[in-house]
GROMACS .gro file of C-alpha atoms in nm:
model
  248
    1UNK     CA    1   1.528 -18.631  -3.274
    2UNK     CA    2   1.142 -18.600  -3.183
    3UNK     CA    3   0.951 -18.871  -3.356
    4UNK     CA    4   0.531 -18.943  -3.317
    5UNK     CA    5   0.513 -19.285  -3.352
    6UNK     CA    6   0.165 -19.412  -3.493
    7UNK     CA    7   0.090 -19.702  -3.288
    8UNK     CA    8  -0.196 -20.033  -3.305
    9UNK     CA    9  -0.304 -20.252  -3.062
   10UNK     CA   10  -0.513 -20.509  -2.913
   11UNK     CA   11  -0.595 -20.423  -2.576
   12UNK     CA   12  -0.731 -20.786  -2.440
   13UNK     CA   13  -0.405 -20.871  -2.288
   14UNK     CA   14  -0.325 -20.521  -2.148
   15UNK     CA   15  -0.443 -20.362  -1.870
   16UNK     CA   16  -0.477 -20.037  -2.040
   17UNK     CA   17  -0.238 -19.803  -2.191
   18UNK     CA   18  -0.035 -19.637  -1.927
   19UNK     CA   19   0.242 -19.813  -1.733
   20UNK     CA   20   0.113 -19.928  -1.408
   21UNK     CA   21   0.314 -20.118  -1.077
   22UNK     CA   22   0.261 -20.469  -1.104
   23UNK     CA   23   0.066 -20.504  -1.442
   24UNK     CA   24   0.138 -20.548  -1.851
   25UNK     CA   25   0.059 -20.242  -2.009
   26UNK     CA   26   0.070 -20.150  -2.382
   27UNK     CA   27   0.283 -19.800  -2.316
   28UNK     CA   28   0.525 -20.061  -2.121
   29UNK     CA   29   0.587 -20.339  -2.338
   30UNK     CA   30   0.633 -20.086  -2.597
   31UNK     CA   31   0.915 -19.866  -2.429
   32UNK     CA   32   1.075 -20.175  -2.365
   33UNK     CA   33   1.065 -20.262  -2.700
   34UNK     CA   34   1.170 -19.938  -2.814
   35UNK     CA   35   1.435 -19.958  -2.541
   36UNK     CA   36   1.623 -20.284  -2.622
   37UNK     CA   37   1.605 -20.235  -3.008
   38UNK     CA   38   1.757 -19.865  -2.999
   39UNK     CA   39   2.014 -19.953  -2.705
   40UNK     CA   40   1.886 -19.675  -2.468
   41UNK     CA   41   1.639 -19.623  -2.234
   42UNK     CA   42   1.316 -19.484  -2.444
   43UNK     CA   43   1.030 -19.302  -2.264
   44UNK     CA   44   0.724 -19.242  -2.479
   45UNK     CA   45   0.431 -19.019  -2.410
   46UNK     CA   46   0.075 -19.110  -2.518
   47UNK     CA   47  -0.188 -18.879  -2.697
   48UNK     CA   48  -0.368 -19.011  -2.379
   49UNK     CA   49  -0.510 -19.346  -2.205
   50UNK     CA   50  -0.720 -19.625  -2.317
   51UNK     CA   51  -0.868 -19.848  -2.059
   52UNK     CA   52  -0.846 -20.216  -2.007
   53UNK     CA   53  -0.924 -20.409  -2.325
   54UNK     CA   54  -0.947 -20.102  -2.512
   55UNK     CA   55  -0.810 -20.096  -2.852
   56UNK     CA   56  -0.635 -19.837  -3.095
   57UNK     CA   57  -0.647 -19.879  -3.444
   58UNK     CA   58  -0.448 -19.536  -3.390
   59UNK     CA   59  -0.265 -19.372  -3.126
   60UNK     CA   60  -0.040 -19.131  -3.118
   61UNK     CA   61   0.288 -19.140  -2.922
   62UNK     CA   62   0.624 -18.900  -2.892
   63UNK     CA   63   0.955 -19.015  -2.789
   64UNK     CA   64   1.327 -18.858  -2.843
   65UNK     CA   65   1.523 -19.119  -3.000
   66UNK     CA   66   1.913 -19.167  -3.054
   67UNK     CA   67   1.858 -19.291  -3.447
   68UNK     CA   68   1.685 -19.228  -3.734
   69UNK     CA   69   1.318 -19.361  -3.775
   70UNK     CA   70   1.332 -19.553  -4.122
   71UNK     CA   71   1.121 -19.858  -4.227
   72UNK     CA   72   1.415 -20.123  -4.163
   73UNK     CA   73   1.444 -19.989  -3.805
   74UNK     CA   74   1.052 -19.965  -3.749
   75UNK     CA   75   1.070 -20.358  -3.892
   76UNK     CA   76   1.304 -20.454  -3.706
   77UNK     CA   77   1.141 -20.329  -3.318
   78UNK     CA   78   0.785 -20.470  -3.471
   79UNK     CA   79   1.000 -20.797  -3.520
   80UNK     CA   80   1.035 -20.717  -3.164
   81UNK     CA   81   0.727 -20.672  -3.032
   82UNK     CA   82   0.424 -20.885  -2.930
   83UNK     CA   83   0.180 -20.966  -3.178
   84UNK     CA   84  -0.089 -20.749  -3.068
   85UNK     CA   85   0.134 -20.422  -3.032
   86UNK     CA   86   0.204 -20.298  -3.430
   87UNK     CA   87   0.435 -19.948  -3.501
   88UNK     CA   88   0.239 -19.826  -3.837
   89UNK     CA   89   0.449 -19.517  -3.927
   90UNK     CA   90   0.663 -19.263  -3.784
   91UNK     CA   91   0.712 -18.902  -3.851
   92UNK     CA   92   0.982 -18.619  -3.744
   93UNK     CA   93   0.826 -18.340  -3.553
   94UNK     CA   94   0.948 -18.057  -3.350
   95UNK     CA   95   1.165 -18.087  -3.048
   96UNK     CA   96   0.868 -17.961  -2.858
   97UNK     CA   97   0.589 -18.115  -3.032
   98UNK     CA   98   0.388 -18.302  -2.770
   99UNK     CA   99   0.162 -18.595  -2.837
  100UNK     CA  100  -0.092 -18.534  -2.582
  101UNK     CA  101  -0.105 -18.157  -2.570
  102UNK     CA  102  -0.087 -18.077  -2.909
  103UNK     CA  103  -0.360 -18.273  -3.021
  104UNK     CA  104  -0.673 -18.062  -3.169
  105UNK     CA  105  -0.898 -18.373  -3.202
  106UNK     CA  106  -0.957 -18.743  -3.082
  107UNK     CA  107  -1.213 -18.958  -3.246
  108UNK     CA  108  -1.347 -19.301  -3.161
  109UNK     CA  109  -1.548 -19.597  -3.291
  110UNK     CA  110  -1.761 -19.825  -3.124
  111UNK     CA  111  -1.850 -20.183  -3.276
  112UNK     CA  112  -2.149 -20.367  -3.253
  113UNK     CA  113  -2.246 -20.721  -3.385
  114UNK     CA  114  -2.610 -20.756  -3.434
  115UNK     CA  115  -2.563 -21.164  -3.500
  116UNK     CA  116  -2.400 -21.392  -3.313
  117UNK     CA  117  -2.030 -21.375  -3.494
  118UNK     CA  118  -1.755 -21.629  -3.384
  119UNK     CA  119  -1.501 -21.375  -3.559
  120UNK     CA  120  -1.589 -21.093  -3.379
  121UNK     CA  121  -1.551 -21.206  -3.013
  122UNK     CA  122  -1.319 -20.967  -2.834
  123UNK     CA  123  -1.340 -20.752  -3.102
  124UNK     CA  124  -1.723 -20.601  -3.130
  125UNK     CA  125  -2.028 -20.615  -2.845
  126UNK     CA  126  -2.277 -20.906  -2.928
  127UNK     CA  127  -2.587 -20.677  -2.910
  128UNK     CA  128  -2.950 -20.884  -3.021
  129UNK     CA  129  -3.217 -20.690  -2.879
  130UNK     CA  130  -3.361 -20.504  -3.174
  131UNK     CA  131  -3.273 -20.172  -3.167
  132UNK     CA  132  -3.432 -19.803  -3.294
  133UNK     CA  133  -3.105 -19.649  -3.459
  134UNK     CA  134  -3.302 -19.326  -3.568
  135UNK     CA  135  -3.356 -19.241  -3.252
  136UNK     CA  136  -2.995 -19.381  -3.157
  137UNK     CA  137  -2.864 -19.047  -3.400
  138UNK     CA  138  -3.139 -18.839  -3.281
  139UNK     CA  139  -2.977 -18.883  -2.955
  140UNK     CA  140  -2.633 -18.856  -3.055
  141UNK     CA  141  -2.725 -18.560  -3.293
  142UNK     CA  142  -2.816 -18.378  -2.946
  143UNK     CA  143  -2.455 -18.455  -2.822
  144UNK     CA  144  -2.323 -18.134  -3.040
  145UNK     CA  145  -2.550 -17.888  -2.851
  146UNK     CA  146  -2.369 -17.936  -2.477
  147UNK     CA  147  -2.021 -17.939  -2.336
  148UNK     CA  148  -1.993 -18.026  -2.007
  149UNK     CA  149  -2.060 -18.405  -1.996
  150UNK     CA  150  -1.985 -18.501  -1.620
  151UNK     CA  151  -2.295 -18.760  -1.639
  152UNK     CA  152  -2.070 -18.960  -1.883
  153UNK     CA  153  -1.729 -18.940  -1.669
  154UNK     CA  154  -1.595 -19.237  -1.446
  155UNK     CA  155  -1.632 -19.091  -1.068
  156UNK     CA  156  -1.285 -19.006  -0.918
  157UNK     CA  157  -1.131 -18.867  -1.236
  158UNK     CA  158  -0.817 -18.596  -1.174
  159UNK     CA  159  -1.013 -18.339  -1.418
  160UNK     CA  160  -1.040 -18.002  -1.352
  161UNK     CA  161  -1.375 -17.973  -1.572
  162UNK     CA  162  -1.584 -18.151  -1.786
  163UNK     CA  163  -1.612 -17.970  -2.083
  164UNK     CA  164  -1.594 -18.173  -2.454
  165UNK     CA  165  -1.603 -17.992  -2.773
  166UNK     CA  166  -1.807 -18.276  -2.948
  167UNK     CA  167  -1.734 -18.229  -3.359
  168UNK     CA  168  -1.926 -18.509  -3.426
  169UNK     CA  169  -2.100 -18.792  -3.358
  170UNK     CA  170  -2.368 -19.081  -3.570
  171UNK     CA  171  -2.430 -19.407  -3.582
  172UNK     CA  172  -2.390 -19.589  -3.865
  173UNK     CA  173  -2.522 -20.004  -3.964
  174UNK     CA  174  -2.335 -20.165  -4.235
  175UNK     CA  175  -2.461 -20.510  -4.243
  176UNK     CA  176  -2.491 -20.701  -3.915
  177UNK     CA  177  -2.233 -20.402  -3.769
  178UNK     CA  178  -2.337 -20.099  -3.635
  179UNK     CA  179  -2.122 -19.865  -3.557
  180UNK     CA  180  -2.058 -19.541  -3.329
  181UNK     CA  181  -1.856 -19.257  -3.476
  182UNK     CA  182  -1.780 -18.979  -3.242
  183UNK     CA  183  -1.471 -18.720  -3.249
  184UNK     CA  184  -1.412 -18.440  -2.979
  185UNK     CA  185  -1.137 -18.163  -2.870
  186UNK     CA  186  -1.074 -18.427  -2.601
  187UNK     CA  187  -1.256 -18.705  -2.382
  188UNK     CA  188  -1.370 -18.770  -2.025
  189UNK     CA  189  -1.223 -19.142  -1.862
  190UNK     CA  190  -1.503 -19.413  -1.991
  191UNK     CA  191  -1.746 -19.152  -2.146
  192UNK     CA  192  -1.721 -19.347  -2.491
  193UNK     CA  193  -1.862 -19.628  -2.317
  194UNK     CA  194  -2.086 -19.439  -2.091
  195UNK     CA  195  -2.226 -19.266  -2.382
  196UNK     CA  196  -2.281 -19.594  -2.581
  197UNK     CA  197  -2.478 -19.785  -2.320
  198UNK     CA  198  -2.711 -19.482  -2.226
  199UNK     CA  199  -2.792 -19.474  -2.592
  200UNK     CA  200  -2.816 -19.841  -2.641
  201UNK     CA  201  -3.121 -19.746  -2.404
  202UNK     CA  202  -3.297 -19.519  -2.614
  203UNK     CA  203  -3.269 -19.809  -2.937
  204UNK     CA  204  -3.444 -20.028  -2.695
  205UNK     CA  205  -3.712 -19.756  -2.618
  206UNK     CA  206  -3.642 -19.823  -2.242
  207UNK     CA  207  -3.557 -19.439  -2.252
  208UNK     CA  208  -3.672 -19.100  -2.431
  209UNK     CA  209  -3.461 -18.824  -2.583
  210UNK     CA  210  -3.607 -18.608  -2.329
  211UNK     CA  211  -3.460 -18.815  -2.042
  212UNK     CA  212  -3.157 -18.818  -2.257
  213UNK     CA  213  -3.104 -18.443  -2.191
  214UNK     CA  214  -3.221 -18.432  -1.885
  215UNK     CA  215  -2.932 -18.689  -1.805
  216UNK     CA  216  -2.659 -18.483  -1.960
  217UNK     CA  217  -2.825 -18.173  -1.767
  218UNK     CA  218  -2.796 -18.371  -1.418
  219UNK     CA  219  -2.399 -18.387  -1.399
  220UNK     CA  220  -2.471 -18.690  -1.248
  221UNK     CA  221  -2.287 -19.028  -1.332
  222UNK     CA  222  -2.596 -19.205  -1.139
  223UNK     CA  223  -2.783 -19.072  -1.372
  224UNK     CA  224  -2.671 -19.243  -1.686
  225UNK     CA  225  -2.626 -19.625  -1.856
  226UNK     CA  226  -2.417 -19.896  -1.761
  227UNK     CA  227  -2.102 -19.905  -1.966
  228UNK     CA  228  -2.092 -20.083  -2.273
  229UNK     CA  229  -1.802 -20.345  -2.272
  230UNK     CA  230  -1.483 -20.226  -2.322
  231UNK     CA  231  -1.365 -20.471  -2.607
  232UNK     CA  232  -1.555 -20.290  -2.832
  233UNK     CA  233  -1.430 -19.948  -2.845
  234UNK     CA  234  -1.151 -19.866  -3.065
  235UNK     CA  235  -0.905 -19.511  -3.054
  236UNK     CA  236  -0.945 -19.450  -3.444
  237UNK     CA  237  -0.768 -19.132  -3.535
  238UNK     CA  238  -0.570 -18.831  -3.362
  239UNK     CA  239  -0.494 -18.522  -3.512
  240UNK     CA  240  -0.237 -18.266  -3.483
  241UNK     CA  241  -0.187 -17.875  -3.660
  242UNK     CA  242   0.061 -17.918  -3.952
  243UNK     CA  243   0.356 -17.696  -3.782
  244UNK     CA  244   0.435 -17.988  -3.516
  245UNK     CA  245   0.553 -18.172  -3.795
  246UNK     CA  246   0.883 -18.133  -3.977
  247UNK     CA  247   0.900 -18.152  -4.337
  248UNK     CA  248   1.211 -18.280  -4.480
   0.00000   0.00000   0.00000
């Protein structure tokens, strides 16, 4: 039986998602989880990577598994598991249903503290120059009207293009929090974070929505920001066409 497996974590303590030589990983301390509690060997498949001390508030993962997926048996491998690795939910799907290739949309969320806030270290950037978030969404607004966002893209990446479908993307303050909303067909490697810190530049007027688009125009990784920290950016929601799933 095919299962997606809606999965939280904490990345601090991982190097990233996706099992590496010589490293704790999130996708490996869960297969071994999944592995020792179901009394086979478990491979799961991710609806794609998060980078060091990233975190998911939801990600998506498919595995076959031997048994049934009810709530004593997801209990009883979260007993299992570290505290900062959480199995939410799991649903039946097709034998073919595939957690990274099915998915139609990815969306993200980027947290900013605009005090200093004990209870938010590790979990939000400590950000206190003030900041112009008009032009912030001005510049994000702008983000809908291009595809091909190679400026934002680690270097090196095994791609074949560039090209995001961007559905949406604002910034929104709620208090001392600001966040960064921003949901796509799919993502580049670091362009979240890429995408944050260039921005972060226009708030501080240290750059113009002109330059902005001339940026994204370049193709040029040189071009942009530095990378806002990674301990910040949260994988918030994953979606899927209704026929993967089963219905019982």
């Amino acid at each position: 039986m095919r299962y997606f497996l809606d999965i939280s974590y904490r990345g601090a303590n991982y190097h990233g998602w996706q099992i590496q030589e010589n490293a704790v990983t999130v996708q490996g301390v869960l297969e071994k989880a999944l592995s020792n509690v179901l009394g086979a060997k478990i491979d799961i498949l991710g609806s794609g990577r998060t980078d060091t001390g990233v975190h998911a508030s939801s990600q998506i993962v498919h595995l076959d598994s031997p048994r049934e997926f009810d709530p004593l048996l997801i209990f009883r491998i979260n007993g299992y598991l570290p505290k900062d690795i959480c199995i939410k939910s799991a649903r039946l799907v097709r034998d073919d249903a595939h957690a990274r290739f099915d998915a139609t949309s990815r969306a993200y969320v980027y947290r900013i503290t605009l005090v200093k806030n004990p209870f938010e270290i590790g979990l939000a950037y400590y950000f206190y120059p003030p900041i112009n978030i008009d032009e912030m969404n001005k510049a994000a607004a702008l983000l809908l009207k291009y595809e091909d966002f190679e400026s934002f893209s680690k270097v090196h990446t095994d791609v074949t293009n560039f090209n995001c479908t961007i559905f949406h993307a604002y910034w929104e303050r709620s208090g001392d929090m600001l966040y960064f909303h921003v949901k796509a067909n799919r993502f580049l490697r670091g362009m979240v974070r890429t995408l944050v810190g260039t921005m972060l530049e226009i708030g501080k007027g240290r750059m113009s929505l002109d330059e902005f688009v001339e940026i994204i125009l370049a193709k040029d990784r040189k071009r942009a920001g530095i990378s806002a920290p990674p301990e910040a950016l949260y994988l918030s929601e994953v979606e899927y066409p209704a026929e993967v799933y089963k219905h019982v």
